[in-house]
mmCIF file of C-alpha atoms in Angstrom:
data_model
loop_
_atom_site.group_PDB
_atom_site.id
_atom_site.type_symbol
_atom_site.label_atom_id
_atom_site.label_comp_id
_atom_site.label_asym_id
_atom_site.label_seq_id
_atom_site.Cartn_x
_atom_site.Cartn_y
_atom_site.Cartn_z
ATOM 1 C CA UNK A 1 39.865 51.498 -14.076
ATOM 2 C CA UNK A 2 38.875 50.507 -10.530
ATOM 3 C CA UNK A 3 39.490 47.433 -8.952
ATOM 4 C CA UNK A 4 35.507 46.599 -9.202
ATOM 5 C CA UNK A 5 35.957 47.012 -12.392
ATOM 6 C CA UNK A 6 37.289 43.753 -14.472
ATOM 7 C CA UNK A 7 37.686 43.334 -17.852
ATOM 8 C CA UNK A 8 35.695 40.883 -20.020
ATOM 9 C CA UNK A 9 37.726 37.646 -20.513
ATOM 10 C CA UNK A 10 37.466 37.111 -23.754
ATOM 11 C CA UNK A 11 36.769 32.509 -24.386
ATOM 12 C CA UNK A 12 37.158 30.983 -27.864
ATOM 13 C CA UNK A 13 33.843 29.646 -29.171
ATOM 14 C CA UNK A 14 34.007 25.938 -29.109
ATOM 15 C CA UNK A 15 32.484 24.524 -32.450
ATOM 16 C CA UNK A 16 29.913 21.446 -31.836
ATOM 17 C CA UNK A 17 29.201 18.871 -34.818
ATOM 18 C CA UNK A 18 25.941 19.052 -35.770
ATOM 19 C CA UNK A 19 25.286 14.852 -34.874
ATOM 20 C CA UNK A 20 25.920 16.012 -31.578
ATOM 21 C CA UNK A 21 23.991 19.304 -31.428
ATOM 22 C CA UNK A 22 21.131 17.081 -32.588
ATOM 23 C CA UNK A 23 21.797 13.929 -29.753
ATOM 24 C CA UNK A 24 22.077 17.122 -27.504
ATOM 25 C CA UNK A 25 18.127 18.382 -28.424
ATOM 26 C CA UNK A 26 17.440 14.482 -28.498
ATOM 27 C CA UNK A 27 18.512 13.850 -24.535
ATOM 28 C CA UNK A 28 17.094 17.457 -23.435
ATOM 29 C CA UNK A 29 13.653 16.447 -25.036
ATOM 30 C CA UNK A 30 13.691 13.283 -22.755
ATOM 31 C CA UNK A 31 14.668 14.968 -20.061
ATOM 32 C CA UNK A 32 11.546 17.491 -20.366
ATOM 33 C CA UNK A 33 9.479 14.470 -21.145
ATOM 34 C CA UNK A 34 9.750 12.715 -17.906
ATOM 35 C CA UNK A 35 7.168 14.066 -16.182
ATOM 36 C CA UNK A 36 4.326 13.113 -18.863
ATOM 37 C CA UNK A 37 3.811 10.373 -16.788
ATOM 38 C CA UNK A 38 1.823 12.181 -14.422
ATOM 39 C CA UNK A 39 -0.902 12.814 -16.887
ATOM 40 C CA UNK A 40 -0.847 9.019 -17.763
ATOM 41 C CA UNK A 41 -1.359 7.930 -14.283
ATOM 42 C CA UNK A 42 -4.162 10.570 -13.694
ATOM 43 C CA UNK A 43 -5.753 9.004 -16.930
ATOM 44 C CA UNK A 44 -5.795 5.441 -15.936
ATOM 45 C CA UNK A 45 -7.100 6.676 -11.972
ATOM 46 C CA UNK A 46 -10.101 8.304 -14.028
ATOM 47 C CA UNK A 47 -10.491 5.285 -16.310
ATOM 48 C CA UNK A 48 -10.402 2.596 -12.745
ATOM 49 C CA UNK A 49 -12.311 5.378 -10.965
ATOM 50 C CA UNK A 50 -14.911 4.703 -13.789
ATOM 51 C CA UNK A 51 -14.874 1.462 -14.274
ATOM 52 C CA UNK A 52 -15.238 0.974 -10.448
ATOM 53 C CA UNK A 53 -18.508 2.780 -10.789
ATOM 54 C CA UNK A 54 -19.509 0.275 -13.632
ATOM 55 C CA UNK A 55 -19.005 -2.484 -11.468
ATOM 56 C CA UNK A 56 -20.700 -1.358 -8.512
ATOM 57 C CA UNK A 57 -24.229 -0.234 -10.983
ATOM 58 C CA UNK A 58 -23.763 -3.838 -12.958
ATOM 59 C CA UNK A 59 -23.176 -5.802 -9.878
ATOM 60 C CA UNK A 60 -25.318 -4.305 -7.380
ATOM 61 C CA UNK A 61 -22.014 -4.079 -5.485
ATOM 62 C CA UNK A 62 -22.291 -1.562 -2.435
ATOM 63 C CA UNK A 63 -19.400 -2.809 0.332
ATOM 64 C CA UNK A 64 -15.807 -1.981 0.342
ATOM 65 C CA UNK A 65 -13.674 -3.376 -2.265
ATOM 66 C CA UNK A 66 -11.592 -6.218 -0.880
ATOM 67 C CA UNK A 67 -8.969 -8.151 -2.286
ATOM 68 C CA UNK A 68 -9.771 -11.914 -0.910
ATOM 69 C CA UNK A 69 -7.020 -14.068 -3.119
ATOM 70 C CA UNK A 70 -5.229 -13.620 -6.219
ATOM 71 C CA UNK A 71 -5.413 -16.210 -9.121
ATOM 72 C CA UNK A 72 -3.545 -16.618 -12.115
ATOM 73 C CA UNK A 73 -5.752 -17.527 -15.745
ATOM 74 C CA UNK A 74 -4.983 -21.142 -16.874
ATOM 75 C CA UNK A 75 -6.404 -20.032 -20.901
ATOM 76 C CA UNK A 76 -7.567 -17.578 -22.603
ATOM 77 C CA UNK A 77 -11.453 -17.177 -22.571
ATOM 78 C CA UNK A 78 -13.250 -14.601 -24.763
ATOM 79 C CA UNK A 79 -16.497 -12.954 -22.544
ATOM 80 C CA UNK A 80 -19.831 -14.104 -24.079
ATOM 81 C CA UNK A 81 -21.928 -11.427 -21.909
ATOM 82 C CA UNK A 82 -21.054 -8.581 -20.171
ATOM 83 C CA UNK A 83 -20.621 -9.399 -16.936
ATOM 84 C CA UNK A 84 -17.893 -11.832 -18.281
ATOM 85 C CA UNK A 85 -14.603 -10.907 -17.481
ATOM 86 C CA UNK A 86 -12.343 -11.869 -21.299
ATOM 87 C CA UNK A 87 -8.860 -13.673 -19.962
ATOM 88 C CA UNK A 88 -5.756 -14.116 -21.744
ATOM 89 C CA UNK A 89 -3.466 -17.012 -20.512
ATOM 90 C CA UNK A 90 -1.013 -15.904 -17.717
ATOM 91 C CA UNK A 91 -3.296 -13.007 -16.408
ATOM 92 C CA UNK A 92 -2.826 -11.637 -13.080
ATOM 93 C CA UNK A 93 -6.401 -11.306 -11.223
ATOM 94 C CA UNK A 94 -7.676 -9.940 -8.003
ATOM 95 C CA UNK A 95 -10.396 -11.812 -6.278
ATOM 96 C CA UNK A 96 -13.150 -9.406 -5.265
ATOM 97 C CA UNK A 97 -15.803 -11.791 -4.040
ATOM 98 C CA UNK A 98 -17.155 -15.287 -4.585
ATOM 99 C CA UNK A 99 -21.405 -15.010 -4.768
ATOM 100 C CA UNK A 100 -21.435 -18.675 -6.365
ATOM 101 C CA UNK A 101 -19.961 -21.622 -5.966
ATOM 102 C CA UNK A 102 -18.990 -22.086 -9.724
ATOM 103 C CA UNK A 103 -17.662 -18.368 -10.738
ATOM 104 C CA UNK A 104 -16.259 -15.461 -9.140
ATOM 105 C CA UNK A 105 -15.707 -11.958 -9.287
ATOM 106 C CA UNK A 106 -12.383 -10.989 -10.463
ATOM 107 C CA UNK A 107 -10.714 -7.558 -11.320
ATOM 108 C CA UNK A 108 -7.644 -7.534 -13.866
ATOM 109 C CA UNK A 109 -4.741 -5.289 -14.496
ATOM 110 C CA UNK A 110 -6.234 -2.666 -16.502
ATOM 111 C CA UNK A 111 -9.381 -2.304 -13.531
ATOM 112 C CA UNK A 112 -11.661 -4.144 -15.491
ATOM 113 C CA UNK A 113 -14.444 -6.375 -13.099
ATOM 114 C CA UNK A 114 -16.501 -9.507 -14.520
ATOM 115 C CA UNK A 115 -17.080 -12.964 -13.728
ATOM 116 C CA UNK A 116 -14.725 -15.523 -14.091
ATOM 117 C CA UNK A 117 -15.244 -19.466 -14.183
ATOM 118 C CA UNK A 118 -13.476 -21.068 -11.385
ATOM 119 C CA UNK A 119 -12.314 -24.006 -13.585
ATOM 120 C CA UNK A 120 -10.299 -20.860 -15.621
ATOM 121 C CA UNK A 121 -8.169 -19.767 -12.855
ATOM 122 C CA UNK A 122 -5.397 -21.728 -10.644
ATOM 123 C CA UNK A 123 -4.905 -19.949 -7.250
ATOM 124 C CA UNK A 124 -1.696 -20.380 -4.930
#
């Protein structure tokens, strides 16, 4: 032989228990799955992307959107139309604008716009 030329080492085969060949497939399948959040956050631009559009033909709404103040819901409050904007107790809201003096428009997490009661929010 040459001195290019080595020899296969020969290494024992190390046995796994099957529990851990499975945890094995387990953390590699979470490791593959991280980047499914990508899709997720393309869905929910589409679904605020559309619901922005909703807002704007509803409300007549053609300036920029501008947060003015945010304000936390006091109570829950089911819509009754559907310009209302349904609050559950604790909600985080963005203040878009205020066209009366008793309600205002609000947007919520999920990028939903309506008209909340004043007397429904408390603002810092």
């Amino acid at each position: 032989r040459g001195k290019d030329e080595k020899g296969k080492v020969w290494m024992p085969k190390l046995w796994m228990a099957k529990e851990y060949k499975d945890k094995r497939k387990s953390i590699d399948d979470m490791e593959r799955n991280i980047f499914k959040f990508k899709k997720s956050s393309e869905e929910k631009n589409k679904k605020m992307n559309e619901e922005e559009k909703l807002f704007r033909e509803t409300f007549m709404y053609h300036e920029e959107i501008r947060v003015l103040s945010r304000a936390r819901a006091e109570r829950s409050v089911p819509s009754r139309r559907s310009a209302d904007l349904p609050l559950t107790a604790g909600e985080q809201l963005d203040v878009i604008a205020a066209p009366h003096s008793h309600a205002v428009i609000c947007r919520n997490a999920q990028g939903r716009y309506g008209y909340v009661l004043v007397e429904h929010l408390s603002f810092r």
